[in-house]
Amino acid sequence: MNRLVTTTLVALFVSSSWATSNQETITPNSPPFALTLEQLEQWSPQSKWVDSRNVATIPLARRDTATLFGNDGNPVIQDRAAKVLYAPDGMNNFGNYLARQPKFNLYNFTHWSDIDILNWFAGTAKHTVQIPAKPWVDAAHKNGVKVIGSVFLGVAQWGGSADTVEQLLIQDAEGRFLLADKLIRIAQFYGFDGWLINQETDLTSVKDQNNNLVEGEKNYARGQKLATKMLAFVQYLTANAPSGMEIHWYDSMVASGEVKWQNELNDVNSRFLSDKNLRSSDAIFLNYWWNKGMVDESVNHAKKIGRSAYDIYTGADMWPQRNAQTAFVVTDWYNWLFFDGRAKTSIAIFAPNFNYNFGGDDKREAFSLFQQDSTDYARYYATEQRLFAGDDLNLAFLDKQGWPGIASRLSASTPHLSLPFTTSFNTGHGLHLFDNGHKTTTPWSDMAAQTALPTWQFAIFGASPNSPFHVGYHFDDAFQGGSSLKIKGEGSRVRVPLFATRFAITKDSELLVTTKNSLSGMAIYLIDANKKRWTFSLSSSKDWQSSTFPLSALAGEQVLELGLITEKGNVAVDGLLGKLMVTQ
């Protein structure tokens, strides 16, 4: 993509059929997570480039729109037509592991309800194919989020070559694109959901035998020929991908074979979305140098070619050292994407990992030093929350100035459509590992262990500016896993919606709540389809305690929302929520 190359290597452990069992570090660009084109050609489920332990085991969950309602009963956020693609830059540096890691401060993500697709963005000029890691795919699938890998064809000056692209485009005697078939087989084998084709090589460039650019020389005939073949490759890949698998094209190469970012959908690049009524790809990821007028032109052009404007993912590069949509500094772009409360296109968030590996510079401080300092987790989580909830960190209110938050105008989604429902608020890593409240091991990370996390992170209604109310993840003490939910503050009319649900209560259903410390005066509430609120009082205890409440009075009712609420009178609370369960 049109960006500076930022590479931060993280020591990780990978278990694979070709690696030694005691290997504790990996290089990011190695099988089974990354393949050269030579390895792609040789790939089969029986090849040495395969690790069956990277096969995702969690199917993609169904999910439904999760509308956030205010205390007045009116929706705070309404739009859900648009989709959000999330593309941390360098997932191979952050997530290439298969088993639990002996480290807390690895990259992590919790806002699944606010995105639709995770793009496993990575790649080098040599390592073209980037395959997502099972723990991340399983975590995403639990939440109904698709994961797509990357096919990266590098910028010529960074080692990309027209020869590499030509190698990708090999065909057999019947005209089949052999490596496109391999890409489909790999996604099916490992259980992820598609590919981003990120073709950034200028195919007219001429290089010498050492892969150095020959200054002043261009081969326009070859460039156009390869570009035509590249379009056919993407169309073939899209046509042959099974239902549910998505093929995305990045706005870079044009029909001449040159790289010319358009930053909008227009006559130059739209053939890579649709070409003469032929579906070329499922979506296009637009480059970042756009304005309000270009968004409107993209929408109009989508109508012209008979495609939904939501097949356009308008790109937002939020890396702090680049100036397109710089995190929390450049904010007008988000407003440009909306009209009358509705998003005009879908949105692609690129390089949102600045909360993890941006170390600061002479213009701005680091948002956190969590990558180097495991004690700096509060700032790490607060920055992710700010990205989605806005500068005030509260989805209950739209920030009138500054950064409003990605989730401030887009309804979340919920996979919690049936019983049983259970969570221990485990974000998938911890300073310690807890089992039934007992501390068992040292720091760890494993995205596959993540449990259901709140749909809204966080929306706090009714808190007074003079009496702050805080809800967030707590890592010093937990009931199960690595984290619990800490609730601290004072108020008399505070409501904290946590989960959007769609499950139906049975006559045997029960609510089980595990808490610790001072929560007297608060209650768990359920809201049914008739908007009736049911409350279940919490109590205080210096140790972990579990309370069970029968739900037979709600038998046959559908529960739409589950959260926390203060009961009568002004209360001060400072406690932990360790587990929440609704049985079938």
Coordinates of C-alpha atoms in Angstrom, one line a residue:
M1 CA 0.0 0.0 0.0
N2 CA 1.1 3.6 -0.4
R3 CA 2.8 4.0 2.9
L4 CA 6.2 3.9 4.5
V5 CA 7.4 0.5 5.4
T6 CA 7.2 0.0 9.2
T7 CA 8.6 -3.3 10.4
T8 CA 8.8 -4.2 14.1
L9 CA 9.8 -7.8 14.8
V10 CA 8.2 -9.5 17.8
A11 CA 9.6 -12.6 19.3
L12 CA 6.9 -15.3 19.0
F13 CA 6.7 -19.0 19.3
V14 CA 5.3 -21.2 16.5
S15 CA 4.6 -24.9 16.6
S16 CA 4.6 -26.5 13.2
S17 CA 5.2 -29.8 11.4
W18 CA 8.6 -28.5 10.2
A19 CA 9.8 -26.6 13.3
T20 CA 11.4 -28.0 16.4
S21 CA 9.0 -28.3 19.3
N22 CA 11.1 -26.1 21.6
Q23 CA 11.4 -23.2 19.1
E24 CA 10.5 -20.0 21.0
T25 CA 11.1 -17.4 18.4
I26 CA 10.2 -17.2 14.7
T27 CA 11.0 -15.0 11.8
P28 CA 7.7 -13.4 10.6
N29 CA 8.2 -14.6 7.0
S30 CA 8.0 -18.4 7.2
P31 CA 5.5 -21.2 6.6
P32 CA 2.9 -21.9 7.4
F33 CA 2.0 -18.2 7.7
A34 CA 3.9 -16.8 4.7
L35 CA 4.7 -18.3 1.3
T36 CA 6.9 -17.3 -1.6
L37 CA 5.5 -17.9 -5.0
E38 CA 7.7 -21.0 -5.4
Q39 CA 6.3 -22.4 -2.2
L40 CA 2.8 -21.5 -3.4
E41 CA 3.4 -23.5 -6.6
Q42 CA 4.4 -26.5 -4.5
W43 CA 1.7 -26.1 -2.0
S44 CA -0.7 -29.0 -1.2
P45 CA -2.3 -30.3 2.0
Q46 CA 0.5 -32.9 2.1
S47 CA 3.4 -30.5 1.4
K48 CA 6.1 -29.5 3.8
W49 CA 4.7 -25.9 3.8
V50 CA 1.6 -27.0 5.6
D51 CA 0.8 -27.1 9.3
S52 CA -2.5 -28.7 10.1
R53 CA -2.5 -27.0 13.5
N54 CA -3.1 -23.7 11.8
V55 CA -6.5 -25.0 10.6
A56 CA -9.3 -22.8 12.1
T57 CA -11.9 -24.9 14.0
I58 CA -14.5 -22.3 14.8
P59 CA -17.1 -21.7 12.0
L60 CA -18.1 -18.2 11.1
A61 CA -20.9 -17.2 13.5
R62 CA -24.1 -15.7 12.4
R63 CA -24.7 -12.2 13.8
D64 CA -27.4 -9.5 13.9
T65 CA -27.4 -5.7 14.2
A66 CA -26.9 -4.4 17.7
T67 CA -28.7 -1.1 18.2
L68 CA -27.6 1.0 21.1
F69 CA -30.6 2.7 22.7
G70 CA -30.4 5.7 25.0
N71 CA -32.3 6.1 28.2
D72 CA -35.1 7.8 26.3
G73 CA -35.6 4.6 24.3
N74 CA -34.4 6.1 21.0
P75 CA -31.4 4.6 19.1
V76 CA -28.1 6.4 19.6
I77 CA -26.6 4.9 16.5
Q78 CA -28.5 3.7 13.5
D79 CA -26.4 2.9 10.5
R80 CA -25.3 -0.7 9.8
A81 CA -25.4 -0.8 6.0
A82 CA -21.7 0.1 5.8
K83 CA -19.0 -2.4 6.7
V84 CA -15.7 -1.9 8.4
L85 CA -12.5 -3.7 7.3
Y86 CA -9.7 -3.6 9.9
A87 CA -6.1 -3.9 8.6
P88 CA -3.3 -3.8 11.2
D89 CA -0.1 -3.2 9.4
G90 CA 2.2 -6.2 9.9
M91 CA 0.0 -8.9 11.4
N92 CA 2.8 -11.4 10.6
N93 CA 5.0 -9.6 13.1
F94 CA 2.2 -9.6 15.8
G95 CA 0.2 -12.8 15.4
N96 CA 2.1 -15.6 13.9
Y97 CA 1.7 -18.2 16.7
L98 CA -0.4 -21.3 17.1
A99 CA -0.2 -22.1 20.9
R100 CA -0.3 -20.1 24.1
Q101 CA 2.6 -17.6 24.4
P102 CA 4.5 -17.0 27.6
K103 CA 4.1 -13.2 27.2
F104 CA 1.4 -10.8 28.1
N105 CA 2.2 -7.8 25.9
L106 CA 1.5 -9.2 22.5
Y107 CA -0.8 -7.5 20.1
N108 CA -4.5 -8.0 20.9
F109 CA -7.9 -6.8 19.7
T110 CA -11.3 -6.6 21.5
H111 CA -13.7 -4.6 19.3
W112 CA -15.0 -7.4 17.1
S113 CA -18.6 -6.1 17.3
D114 CA -17.5 -2.9 15.5
I115 CA -15.8 -4.5 12.5
D116 CA -16.8 -6.9 9.7
I117 CA -13.5 -8.1 8.2
L118 CA -10.0 -8.5 9.6
N119 CA -7.4 -8.2 6.9
W120 CA -4.3 -10.1 7.7
F121 CA -2.1 -7.4 6.1
A122 CA 1.5 -8.3 5.7
G123 CA 4.0 -9.2 3.0
T124 CA 7.4 -8.5 1.4
A125 CA 8.6 -8.5 -2.2
K126 CA 9.7 -12.1 -1.7
H127 CA 7.0 -13.5 0.7
T128 CA 3.9 -12.8 -1.4
V129 CA 1.2 -14.9 0.3
Q130 CA 0.3 -14.1 3.9
I131 CA -1.9 -16.7 5.7
P132 CA -3.8 -15.8 8.9
A133 CA -3.0 -17.6 12.2
K134 CA -5.6 -19.9 13.6
P135 CA -6.0 -18.2 17.1
W136 CA -7.0 -15.0 15.4
V137 CA -9.3 -16.6 12.9
D138 CA -11.1 -18.6 15.6
A139 CA -11.4 -15.4 17.8
A140 CA -12.8 -13.5 14.8
H141 CA -15.2 -16.3 13.8
K142 CA -16.7 -16.5 17.3
N143 CA -17.8 -13.0 16.7
G144 CA -19.0 -13.4 13.1
V145 CA -16.0 -11.5 11.7
K146 CA -14.4 -12.7 8.5
V147 CA -10.6 -12.9 8.1
I148 CA -8.9 -12.4 4.7
G149 CA -5.3 -13.0 3.9
S150 CA -3.0 -10.9 1.7
V151 CA -1.4 -11.4 -1.6
F152 CA 1.2 -8.7 -1.7
L153 CA 3.1 -7.7 -4.9
G154 CA 5.7 -5.2 -3.7
V155 CA 6.5 -1.7 -4.9
A156 CA 9.2 -1.9 -7.5
Q157 CA 11.7 0.3 -5.6
W158 CA 11.3 -2.0 -2.6
G159 CA 12.0 -5.2 -4.5
G160 CA 8.8 -5.9 -6.4
S161 CA 9.2 -7.1 -9.9
A162 CA 7.1 -7.7 -13.0
D163 CA 8.7 -11.1 -13.2
T164 CA 7.1 -12.0 -9.8
V165 CA 3.7 -10.9 -11.0
E166 CA 4.2 -12.9 -14.2
Q167 CA 5.0 -15.9 -12.1
L168 CA 1.7 -15.5 -10.2
L169 CA -0.2 -15.4 -13.4
I170 CA 0.8 -18.7 -14.9
Q171 CA -2.0 -20.6 -16.7
D172 CA -2.4 -24.1 -18.0
A173 CA -3.5 -25.2 -21.5
E174 CA -7.2 -24.7 -20.6
G175 CA -6.5 -21.1 -19.4
R176 CA -6.9 -21.8 -15.7
F177 CA -4.9 -19.7 -13.3
L178 CA -3.1 -22.3 -11.4
L179 CA -2.0 -20.2 -8.4
A180 CA -5.5 -18.7 -8.1
D181 CA -6.7 -22.2 -7.6
K182 CA -4.0 -22.7 -5.0
L183 CA -5.1 -19.6 -3.1
I184 CA -8.7 -20.9 -3.0
R185 CA -7.5 -24.3 -1.8
I186 CA -5.4 -22.7 0.9
A187 CA -8.2 -20.5 2.3
Q188 CA -10.5 -23.6 2.3
F189 CA -7.9 -25.8 3.9
Y190 CA -7.1 -23.3 6.7
G191 CA -10.7 -22.2 7.1
F192 CA -10.4 -18.4 6.6
D193 CA -12.5 -16.2 4.4
G194 CA -10.7 -14.8 1.3
W195 CA -7.9 -12.6 0.0
L196 CA -6.9 -9.0 -0.5
I197 CA -5.0 -8.7 -3.8
N198 CA -2.5 -5.9 -3.2
Q199 CA -0.8 -5.5 -6.5
E200 CA 1.6 -2.5 -6.1
T201 CA 4.3 -3.4 -8.6
D202 CA 4.7 -1.0 -11.5
L203 CA 4.6 -3.5 -14.3
T204 CA 6.2 -1.1 -16.8
S205 CA 9.4 -0.9 -14.7
V206 CA 12.6 -2.5 -16.1
K207 CA 15.0 -4.1 -13.7
D208 CA 18.5 -5.6 -14.1
Q209 CA 19.6 -9.1 -13.2
N210 CA 20.1 -8.0 -9.6
N211 CA 16.5 -6.7 -9.3
N212 CA 17.6 -3.1 -9.3
L213 CA 15.6 -0.5 -11.2
V214 CA 17.0 0.6 -14.5
E215 CA 16.6 4.3 -14.4
G216 CA 14.8 5.9 -17.3
E217 CA 13.7 2.7 -18.9
K218 CA 10.1 1.5 -19.2
N219 CA 8.4 -1.5 -21.0
Y220 CA 4.9 -0.2 -21.6
A221 CA 3.9 -3.1 -23.9
R222 CA 4.8 -5.7 -21.2
G223 CA 3.1 -3.7 -18.5
Q224 CA -0.2 -3.5 -20.4
K225 CA -0.1 -7.2 -21.3
L226 CA 0.5 -8.2 -17.7
A227 CA -2.1 -5.8 -16.4
T228 CA -4.7 -7.3 -18.7
K229 CA -3.8 -10.8 -17.4
M230 CA -3.9 -9.5 -13.8
L231 CA -7.5 -8.4 -14.3
A232 CA -8.3 -11.8 -15.7
F233 CA -6.6 -13.5 -12.8
V234 CA -8.7 -11.5 -10.2
Q235 CA -11.9 -12.2 -12.2
Y236 CA -11.0 -15.9 -12.3
L237 CA -10.3 -16.0 -8.6
T238 CA -13.6 -14.2 -7.8
A239 CA -15.6 -16.5 -10.1
N240 CA -14.2 -19.7 -8.7
A241 CA -14.1 -18.7 -5.0
P242 CA -16.9 -20.6 -3.1
S243 CA -19.9 -18.8 -1.7
G244 CA -18.9 -16.6 1.3
M245 CA -15.3 -16.3 0.3
E246 CA -14.4 -12.6 -0.4
I247 CA -11.9 -11.3 -2.9
H248 CA -10.8 -7.7 -2.5
W249 CA -8.7 -5.5 -4.8
Y250 CA -6.6 -2.6 -3.6
D251 CA -6.7 0.6 -5.6
S252 CA -3.1 0.7 -7.0
M253 CA -2.4 -0.7 -10.5
V254 CA -4.3 0.6 -13.5
A255 CA -4.9 -0.9 -17.0
S256 CA -1.5 0.3 -18.3
G257 CA 0.3 -1.7 -15.6
E258 CA 1.5 1.4 -13.9
V259 CA 0.7 2.1 -10.2
K260 CA -1.5 5.2 -10.1
W261 CA -3.6 5.4 -7.0
Q262 CA -7.0 6.9 -7.9
N263 CA -8.4 7.5 -4.3
E264 CA -11.9 7.1 -5.7
L265 CA -13.9 4.7 -7.8
N266 CA -13.8 5.9 -11.4
D267 CA -13.4 4.8 -15.0
V268 CA -9.7 4.1 -14.5
N269 CA -10.0 1.5 -11.7
S270 CA -13.6 0.4 -11.6
R271 CA -12.9 -2.5 -14.0
F272 CA -11.2 -4.2 -11.1
L273 CA -14.6 -4.2 -9.3
S274 CA -16.8 -4.8 -12.3
D275 CA -15.9 -5.0 -16.0
K276 CA -18.7 -4.9 -18.6
N277 CA -21.2 -6.5 -16.2
L278 CA -18.6 -9.1 -15.1
R279 CA -17.9 -9.2 -11.4
S280 CA -14.1 -8.7 -11.1
S281 CA -13.9 -8.7 -7.3
D282 CA -16.2 -8.5 -4.3
A283 CA -14.8 -5.2 -3.1
I284 CA -12.3 -2.5 -3.8
F285 CA -10.1 -1.0 -1.1
L286 CA -9.5 2.7 -2.1
N287 CA -6.2 4.5 -1.4
Y288 CA -6.2 7.3 1.2
W289 CA -5.8 10.7 -0.6
W290 CA -9.4 11.5 -1.0
N291 CA -11.8 14.3 0.0
K292 CA -15.6 14.6 0.4
G293 CA -16.2 15.2 -3.3
M294 CA -14.2 12.1 -4.3
V295 CA -16.4 10.0 -1.9
D296 CA -19.5 11.3 -3.6
E297 CA -18.0 10.5 -7.0
S298 CA -17.2 7.0 -5.9
V299 CA -20.9 6.5 -4.8
N300 CA -22.1 7.8 -8.2
H301 CA -19.7 5.6 -10.1
A302 CA -20.8 2.5 -8.2
K303 CA -24.4 3.2 -9.2
K304 CA -23.2 3.7 -12.8
I305 CA -21.6 0.2 -13.0
G306 CA -24.4 -1.5 -11.0
R307 CA -22.5 -2.1 -7.8
S308 CA -23.4 -1.2 -4.2
A309 CA -21.5 1.7 -2.8
Y310 CA -20.8 -0.6 0.2
D311 CA -18.6 -2.7 -2.0
I312 CA -16.3 0.3 -1.8
Y313 CA -14.0 0.4 1.2
T314 CA -12.8 4.0 1.5
G315 CA -9.3 3.7 3.0
A316 CA -8.2 5.5 6.1
D317 CA -4.5 5.3 6.9
M318 CA -4.3 6.3 10.6
W319 CA -0.6 5.7 11.2
P320 CA 0.6 8.8 13.2
Q321 CA 3.6 9.5 11.0
R322 CA 1.6 9.8 7.8
N323 CA -0.8 12.6 7.0
A324 CA -3.8 11.1 5.2
Q325 CA -6.1 10.3 8.2
T326 CA -3.6 10.7 11.0
A327 CA -5.0 9.1 14.2
F328 CA -7.0 11.6 16.3
V329 CA -5.4 14.6 14.5
V330 CA -7.0 14.5 11.1
T331 CA -10.7 14.0 11.8
D332 CA -12.8 15.6 9.0
W333 CA -12.5 12.5 6.9
Y334 CA -14.9 10.6 9.1
N335 CA -17.6 13.2 8.7
W336 CA -17.1 13.2 4.9
L337 CA -18.2 9.6 4.8
F338 CA -21.6 10.3 6.2
F339 CA -24.8 12.0 5.0
D340 CA -27.9 12.4 7.1
G341 CA -26.6 9.9 9.6
R342 CA -25.8 7.2 7.0
A343 CA -22.4 6.1 5.7
K344 CA -21.9 6.6 2.0
T345 CA -19.4 3.7 1.6
S346 CA -17.8 1.0 3.7
I347 CA -14.6 1.9 5.5
A348 CA -11.1 0.3 5.6
I349 CA -9.1 1.2 8.6
F350 CA -5.4 0.8 7.9
A351 CA -2.5 0.7 10.4
P352 CA -4.7 1.0 13.6
N353 CA -1.9 -0.9 15.5
F354 CA -0.4 2.5 16.5
N355 CA -1.6 1.8 20.0
Y356 CA 0.9 -1.1 20.1
N357 CA 4.1 -0.3 18.1
F358 CA 4.2 3.5 17.4
G359 CA 7.0 4.5 19.7
G360 CA 6.5 8.3 19.4
D361 CA 8.5 10.9 17.5
D362 CA 9.4 14.6 17.7
K363 CA 5.7 15.6 17.0
R364 CA 3.8 13.3 19.3
E365 CA 4.2 10.9 22.1
A366 CA 3.6 7.2 22.0
F367 CA 0.0 6.2 22.7
S368 CA 1.4 3.4 24.8
L369 CA 4.7 1.6 25.2
F370 CA 2.9 -1.7 25.7
Q371 CA 5.0 -3.6 23.2
Q372 CA 8.1 -3.0 25.4
D373 CA 6.4 -2.5 28.8
S374 CA 3.7 -4.9 29.9
T375 CA 2.7 -2.6 32.7
D376 CA 1.5 0.0 30.2
Y377 CA -1.7 -2.0 29.3
A378 CA -4.1 0.7 30.5
R379 CA -3.0 3.2 27.8
Y380 CA -2.9 0.4 25.2
Y381 CA -6.6 -0.5 25.9
A382 CA -7.7 3.2 26.3
T383 CA -6.3 4.0 22.8
E384 CA -8.2 1.2 21.2
Q385 CA -11.3 2.3 23.0
R386 CA -10.7 5.9 21.9
L387 CA -10.3 4.7 18.3
F388 CA -13.9 3.3 18.4
A389 CA -15.7 5.4 21.0
G390 CA -14.1 8.8 20.4
D391 CA -12.1 11.2 22.5
D392 CA -14.5 11.0 25.4
L393 CA -14.2 7.2 25.5
N394 CA -18.0 7.0 25.8
L395 CA -20.3 5.7 23.1
A396 CA -23.3 7.1 24.9
F397 CA -22.5 10.5 23.5
L398 CA -21.2 11.7 20.2
D399 CA -18.1 13.9 20.5
K400 CA -19.0 17.4 19.3
Q401 CA -15.4 18.2 18.6
G402 CA -12.3 16.2 17.8
W403 CA -12.3 12.5 17.0
P404 CA -15.8 11.0 17.2
G405 CA -14.8 7.3 17.0
I406 CA -15.3 4.7 14.3
A407 CA -18.3 3.2 16.2
S408 CA -20.0 6.5 17.0
R409 CA -22.2 6.3 13.9
L410 CA -22.1 2.7 12.9
S411 CA -24.3 0.1 14.8
A412 CA -22.4 -2.8 16.3
S413 CA -23.2 -6.4 15.6
T414 CA -23.9 -9.3 18.0
P415 CA -23.3 -13.1 17.5
H416 CA -25.3 -13.8 20.8
L417 CA -28.4 -15.2 19.1
S418 CA -29.0 -18.3 21.2
L419 CA -28.3 -19.9 24.6
P420 CA -26.2 -20.7 26.4
F421 CA -24.5 -17.4 26.8
T422 CA -21.3 -17.2 28.8
T423 CA -18.3 -14.9 29.3
S424 CA -15.5 -14.4 31.7
F425 CA -14.4 -11.1 30.1
N426 CA -11.2 -12.7 29.1
T427 CA -9.5 -10.6 26.4
G428 CA -7.1 -13.4 25.4
H429 CA -4.0 -12.5 27.4
G430 CA -3.0 -11.7 31.0
L431 CA -0.4 -10.9 33.6
H432 CA -1.5 -14.1 35.1
L433 CA -3.8 -17.0 34.2
F434 CA -6.7 -17.5 36.6
D435 CA -8.8 -20.6 37.1
N436 CA -11.9 -20.2 39.3
G437 CA -10.2 -17.2 40.9
H438 CA -6.9 -18.9 41.6
K439 CA -3.7 -17.6 40.1
T440 CA -2.1 -20.4 38.2
T441 CA 0.7 -19.2 35.8
T442 CA 2.8 -16.3 34.7
P443 CA 2.1 -13.9 31.8
W444 CA 0.5 -15.4 28.7
S445 CA -1.3 -14.6 25.4
D446 CA -3.6 -16.7 23.2
M447 CA -6.3 -15.0 21.1
A448 CA -8.1 -18.3 20.8
A449 CA -8.9 -18.2 24.5
Q450 CA -10.7 -14.9 24.3
T451 CA -14.3 -15.1 25.5
A452 CA -17.3 -13.0 24.6
L453 CA -16.5 -9.3 25.1
P454 CA -19.0 -6.4 25.5
T455 CA -20.8 -5.3 22.4
W456 CA -20.3 -1.7 23.4
Q457 CA -16.9 -0.7 24.8
F458 CA -18.1 1.3 26.6
A459 CA -21.4 3.2 26.7
I460 CA -22.1 4.8 30.1
F461 CA -25.4 6.6 30.5
G462 CA -26.4 8.8 33.4
A463 CA -22.9 9.4 35.0
S464 CA -22.3 12.9 36.3
P465 CA -19.3 14.8 35.1
N466 CA -18.5 15.5 38.7
S467 CA -18.6 11.8 39.6
P468 CA -16.8 9.8 36.9
F469 CA -17.9 6.3 36.3
H470 CA -15.4 3.8 34.8
V471 CA -15.9 0.4 33.2
G472 CA -12.9 -1.4 31.8
Y473 CA -10.7 -4.6 31.7
H474 CA -8.8 -5.5 34.9
F475 CA -5.7 -7.7 34.8
D476 CA -4.5 -7.9 38.4
D477 CA -7.4 -10.2 39.4
A478 CA -9.8 -12.3 37.4
F479 CA -12.0 -15.3 37.9
Q480 CA -11.3 -17.2 34.7
G481 CA -8.7 -16.5 32.1
G482 CA -6.6 -13.3 32.2
S483 CA -9.0 -10.4 32.9
S484 CA -12.2 -9.4 34.6
L485 CA -14.4 -6.3 34.2
K486 CA -13.8 -3.5 36.7
I487 CA -16.7 -1.2 37.6
K488 CA -15.8 1.9 39.7
G489 CA -17.7 5.1 40.3
E490 CA -20.6 6.8 41.9
G491 CA -24.1 7.6 40.7
S492 CA -27.8 7.2 41.0
R493 CA -29.0 6.7 37.4
V494 CA -26.1 5.0 35.7
R495 CA -26.8 2.4 33.0
V496 CA -24.0 0.5 31.2
P497 CA -25.3 -1.7 28.3
L498 CA -22.8 -4.5 27.8
F499 CA -24.2 -7.1 25.4
A500 CA -26.7 -7.0 22.6
T501 CA -28.4 -10.4 22.5
R502 CA -31.2 -12.2 20.7
F503 CA -31.6 -15.3 22.7
A504 CA -34.9 -16.7 24.0
I505 CA -35.3 -17.6 27.7
T506 CA -36.6 -21.1 28.6
K507 CA -38.4 -22.1 31.8
D508 CA -35.2 -23.7 33.0
S509 CA -32.9 -20.7 32.2
E510 CA -30.8 -19.2 35.0
L511 CA -28.6 -16.1 35.3
L512 CA -25.3 -16.8 37.0
V513 CA -23.1 -13.9 38.0
T514 CA -19.6 -14.1 39.7
T515 CA -18.4 -10.9 41.4
K516 CA -15.8 -9.6 43.9
N517 CA -15.5 -6.5 46.1
S518 CA -18.0 -3.7 46.5
L519 CA -20.9 -3.9 44.0
S520 CA -23.8 -3.4 46.4
G521 CA -26.3 -1.0 44.8
M522 CA -25.7 -2.3 41.3
A523 CA -27.7 -4.9 39.4
I524 CA -27.5 -6.9 36.2
Y525 CA -30.4 -6.0 34.0
L526 CA -32.1 -7.8 31.0
I527 CA -34.4 -6.0 28.5
D528 CA -36.9 -8.2 26.7
A529 CA -38.5 -7.6 23.3
N530 CA -41.3 -5.7 24.9
K531 CA -38.8 -3.2 26.3
K532 CA -39.5 -4.4 29.9
R533 CA -36.4 -4.3 32.2
W534 CA -35.7 -7.1 34.6
T535 CA -33.1 -6.5 37.3
F536 CA -31.0 -8.8 39.5
S537 CA -29.2 -7.2 42.5
L538 CA -25.5 -7.6 43.1
S539 CA -23.9 -7.7 46.5
S540 CA -20.4 -7.2 47.9
S541 CA -17.8 -9.8 49.0
K542 CA -14.1 -9.7 49.6
D543 CA -13.7 -13.0 47.7
W544 CA -15.2 -14.2 44.5
Q545 CA -18.8 -15.2 44.9
S546 CA -21.3 -16.6 42.5
S547 CA -25.0 -15.9 42.6
T548 CA -27.7 -17.7 40.6
F549 CA -31.1 -16.2 39.6
P550 CA -33.9 -18.2 38.1
L551 CA -35.3 -16.7 34.9
S552 CA -38.6 -18.8 34.7
A553 CA -40.6 -15.6 34.8
L554 CA -39.1 -14.6 31.5
A555 CA -39.8 -18.0 29.8
G556 CA -40.6 -17.5 26.1
E557 CA -39.2 -13.9 26.1
Q558 CA -36.4 -12.8 23.9
V559 CA -33.7 -10.8 25.6
L560 CA -32.3 -7.9 23.6
E561 CA -29.9 -6.3 26.0
L562 CA -27.9 -7.3 29.0
G563 CA -26.0 -4.8 31.2
L564 CA -25.3 -3.1 34.5
I565 CA -27.5 -0.5 36.2
T566 CA -27.5 1.4 39.5
E567 CA -30.5 0.7 41.8
K568 CA -32.3 3.3 43.9
G569 CA -30.3 6.0 45.6
N570 CA -26.8 7.2 45.1
V571 CA -24.3 4.4 45.2
A572 CA -20.5 4.1 45.2
V573 CA -19.1 0.9 43.7
D574 CA -15.6 -0.5 43.2
G575 CA -15.8 -4.2 42.2
L576 CA -15.1 -6.8 39.6
L577 CA -17.4 -8.8 37.3
G578 CA -15.7 -12.1 36.7
K579 CA -18.2 -14.3 35.0
L580 CA -21.7 -13.8 33.4
M581 CA -23.8 -16.7 32.2
V582 CA -27.3 -17.4 31.0
T583 CA -28.1 -21.1 30.8
Q584 CA -30.5 -22.7 28.4

